[in-house]
Every structure is written in structure tokens, then in C-alpha cells.
C-alpha atoms as an extended CHARMM CRD file, in Angstrom:
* protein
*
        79  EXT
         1         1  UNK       CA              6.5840000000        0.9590000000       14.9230000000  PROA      1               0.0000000000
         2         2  UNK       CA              5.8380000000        1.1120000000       10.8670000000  PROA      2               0.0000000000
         3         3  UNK       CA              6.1720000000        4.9640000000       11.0300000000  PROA      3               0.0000000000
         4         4  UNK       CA              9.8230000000        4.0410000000       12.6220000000  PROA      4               0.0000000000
         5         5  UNK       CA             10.3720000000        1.0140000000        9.9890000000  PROA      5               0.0000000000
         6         6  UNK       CA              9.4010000000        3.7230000000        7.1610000000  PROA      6               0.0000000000
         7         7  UNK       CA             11.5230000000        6.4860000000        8.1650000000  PROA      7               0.0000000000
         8         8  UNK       CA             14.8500000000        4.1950000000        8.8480000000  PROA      8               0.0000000000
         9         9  UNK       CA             14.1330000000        2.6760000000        5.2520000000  PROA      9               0.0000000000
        10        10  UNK       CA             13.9560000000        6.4840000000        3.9830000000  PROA      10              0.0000000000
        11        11  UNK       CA             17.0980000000        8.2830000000        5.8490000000  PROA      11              0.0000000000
        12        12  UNK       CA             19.1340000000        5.1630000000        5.3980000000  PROA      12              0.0000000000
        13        13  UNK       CA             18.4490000000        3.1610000000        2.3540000000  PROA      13              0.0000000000
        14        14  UNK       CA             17.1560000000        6.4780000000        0.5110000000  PROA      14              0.0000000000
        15        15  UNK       CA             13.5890000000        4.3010000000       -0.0130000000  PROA      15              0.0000000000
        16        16  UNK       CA             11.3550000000        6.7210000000       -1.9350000000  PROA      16              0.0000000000
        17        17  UNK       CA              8.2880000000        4.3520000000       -2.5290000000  PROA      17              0.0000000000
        18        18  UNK       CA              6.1680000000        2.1970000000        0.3110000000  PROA      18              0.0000000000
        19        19  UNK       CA              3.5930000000        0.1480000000       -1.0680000000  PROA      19              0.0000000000
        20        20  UNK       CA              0.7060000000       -1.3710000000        1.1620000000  PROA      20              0.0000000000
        21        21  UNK       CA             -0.8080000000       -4.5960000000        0.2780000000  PROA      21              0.0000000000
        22        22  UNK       CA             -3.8160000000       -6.3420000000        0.8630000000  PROA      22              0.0000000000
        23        23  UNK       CA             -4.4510000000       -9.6270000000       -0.2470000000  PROA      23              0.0000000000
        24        24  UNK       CA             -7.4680000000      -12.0390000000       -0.8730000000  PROA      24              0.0000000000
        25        25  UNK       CA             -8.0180000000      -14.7810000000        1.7150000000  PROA      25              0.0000000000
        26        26  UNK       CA             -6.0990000000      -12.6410000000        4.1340000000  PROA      26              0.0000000000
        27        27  UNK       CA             -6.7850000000      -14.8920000000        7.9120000000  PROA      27              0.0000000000
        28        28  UNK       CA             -6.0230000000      -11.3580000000        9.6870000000  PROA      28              0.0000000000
        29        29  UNK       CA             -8.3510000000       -8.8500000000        7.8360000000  PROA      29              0.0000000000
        30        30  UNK       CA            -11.5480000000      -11.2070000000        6.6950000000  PROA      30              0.0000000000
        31        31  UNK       CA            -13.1030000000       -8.7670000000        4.4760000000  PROA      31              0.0000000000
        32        32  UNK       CA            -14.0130000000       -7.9930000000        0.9910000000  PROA      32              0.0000000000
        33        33  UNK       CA            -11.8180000000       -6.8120000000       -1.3430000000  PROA      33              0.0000000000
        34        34  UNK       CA            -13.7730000000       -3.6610000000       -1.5450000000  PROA      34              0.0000000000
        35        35  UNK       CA            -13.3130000000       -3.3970000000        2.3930000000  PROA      35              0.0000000000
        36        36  UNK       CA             -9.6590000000       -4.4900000000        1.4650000000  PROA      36              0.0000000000
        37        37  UNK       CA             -9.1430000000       -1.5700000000       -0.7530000000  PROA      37              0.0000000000
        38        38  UNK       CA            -11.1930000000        1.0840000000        1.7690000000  PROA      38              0.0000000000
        39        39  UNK       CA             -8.1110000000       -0.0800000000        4.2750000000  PROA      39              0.0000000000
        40        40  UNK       CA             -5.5090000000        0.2670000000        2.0240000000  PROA      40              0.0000000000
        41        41  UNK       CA             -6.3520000000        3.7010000000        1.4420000000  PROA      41              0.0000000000
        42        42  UNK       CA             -6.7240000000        4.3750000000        4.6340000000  PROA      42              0.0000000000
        43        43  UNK       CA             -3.2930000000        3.0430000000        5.4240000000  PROA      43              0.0000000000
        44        44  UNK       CA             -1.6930000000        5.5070000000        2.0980000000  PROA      44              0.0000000000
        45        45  UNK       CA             -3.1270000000        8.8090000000        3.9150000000  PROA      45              0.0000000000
        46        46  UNK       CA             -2.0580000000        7.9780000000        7.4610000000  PROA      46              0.0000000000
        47        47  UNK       CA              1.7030000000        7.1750000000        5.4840000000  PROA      47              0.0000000000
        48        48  UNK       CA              1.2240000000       10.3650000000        3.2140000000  PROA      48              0.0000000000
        49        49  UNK       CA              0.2610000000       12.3880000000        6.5910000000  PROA      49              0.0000000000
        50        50  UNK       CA              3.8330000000       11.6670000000        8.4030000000  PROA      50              0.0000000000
        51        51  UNK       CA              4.9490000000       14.1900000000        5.4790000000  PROA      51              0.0000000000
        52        52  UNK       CA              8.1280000000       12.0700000000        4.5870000000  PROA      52              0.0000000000
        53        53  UNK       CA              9.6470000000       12.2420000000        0.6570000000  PROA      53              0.0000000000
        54        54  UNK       CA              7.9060000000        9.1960000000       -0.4920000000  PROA      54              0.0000000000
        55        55  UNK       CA              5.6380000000        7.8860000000       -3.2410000000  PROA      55              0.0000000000
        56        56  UNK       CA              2.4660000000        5.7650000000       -1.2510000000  PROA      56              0.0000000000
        57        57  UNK       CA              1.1560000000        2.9530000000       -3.5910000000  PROA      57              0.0000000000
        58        58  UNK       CA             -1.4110000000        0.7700000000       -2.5670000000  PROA      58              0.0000000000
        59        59  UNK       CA             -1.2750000000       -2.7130000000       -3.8150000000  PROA      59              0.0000000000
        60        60  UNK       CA             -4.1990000000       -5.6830000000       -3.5880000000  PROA      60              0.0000000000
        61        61  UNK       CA             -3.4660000000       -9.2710000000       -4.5800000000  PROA      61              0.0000000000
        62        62  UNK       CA             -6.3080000000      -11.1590000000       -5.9260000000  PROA      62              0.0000000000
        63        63  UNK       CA             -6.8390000000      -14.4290000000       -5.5900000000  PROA      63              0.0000000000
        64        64  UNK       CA             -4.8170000000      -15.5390000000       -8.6710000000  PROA      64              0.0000000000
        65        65  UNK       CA             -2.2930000000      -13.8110000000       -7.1850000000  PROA      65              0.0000000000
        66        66  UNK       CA             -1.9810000000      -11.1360000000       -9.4390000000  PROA      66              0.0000000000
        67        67  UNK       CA             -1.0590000000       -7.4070000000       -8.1260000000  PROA      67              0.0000000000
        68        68  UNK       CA             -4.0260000000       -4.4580000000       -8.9030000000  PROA      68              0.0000000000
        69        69  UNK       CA             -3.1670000000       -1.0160000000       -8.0940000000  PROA      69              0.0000000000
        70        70  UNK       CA             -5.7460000000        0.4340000000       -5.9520000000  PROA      70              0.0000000000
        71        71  UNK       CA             -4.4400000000        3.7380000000       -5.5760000000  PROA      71              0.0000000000
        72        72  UNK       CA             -1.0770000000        5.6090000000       -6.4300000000  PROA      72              0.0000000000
        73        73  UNK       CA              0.1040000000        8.8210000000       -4.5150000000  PROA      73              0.0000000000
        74        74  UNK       CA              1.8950000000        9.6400000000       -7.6010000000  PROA      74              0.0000000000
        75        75  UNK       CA             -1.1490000000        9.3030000000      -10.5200000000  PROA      75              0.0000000000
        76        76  UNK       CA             -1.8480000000       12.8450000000      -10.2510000000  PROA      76              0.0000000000
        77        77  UNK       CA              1.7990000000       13.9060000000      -11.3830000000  PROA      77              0.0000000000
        78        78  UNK       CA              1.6580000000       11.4800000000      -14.1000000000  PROA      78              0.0000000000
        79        79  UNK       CA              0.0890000000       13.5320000000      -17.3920000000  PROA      79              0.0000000000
């Protein structure tokens, strides 16, 4: 289903970035933010592995609800 939601996002709104988010207090995923960021990760190489034209960022929101970038497909482009 996301690899479906991803590729209709690419080939019809020409979407070049997908970001996946974890969050503190998630109810679904009671973990640490460590274990948070281990899953996010996880997520990015199963998106980079479908081999579609897109930059994978992975996001986590802390519990001030500010956004951390845990890892970003693109960092090793960057100089």
C-alpha cells in the first residue's frame, strides 16, 4: 500500500522527496527515541530499495514538537 501511495505521488504529482516521521509519545510504536530513529531508518532503506527518483528523509518529532533530522538520503551529495 505505501509503496503504491509513493509511486502515484511520484508519476503524478512529480513528488521527489518522502520524509518518514517518528514522533515522541507515539501510542502505536512505544519505544525510545533511539528505537524511534533505528525504525526510521529502517523505513528510508526499504523506500530507497524500491529504486524510485526520490530524496528519503527521515524526520523525528520530539516532545516539544520540534522536527530533528535523523537521517537524509541526500547528505552525502551535499559538499
Amino acid at each position: 500500500q505505501a509503496r503504491a501511495s509513493v509511486a502515484i505521488s511520484v508519476n503524478a504529482h512529480a513528488s521527489r522527496v518522502v520524509a518518514i516521521a517518528g514522533h515522541y509519545d507515539c501510542a502505536a510504536f512505544a519505544a525510545s527515541q533511539e528505537e524511534h530513529a533505528a525504525a526510521v531508518q529502517a523505513a528510508m532503506r526499504v523506500i530507497a530499495g524500491w529504486g524510485m527518483p526520490v530524496r528519503v528523509i527521515g524526520l523525528w518529532v520530539n516532545d516539544w514538537w520540534q522536527v530533528v533530522v535523523v537521517a537524509d538520503s541526500d547528505a552525502a551529495a551535499r559538499p
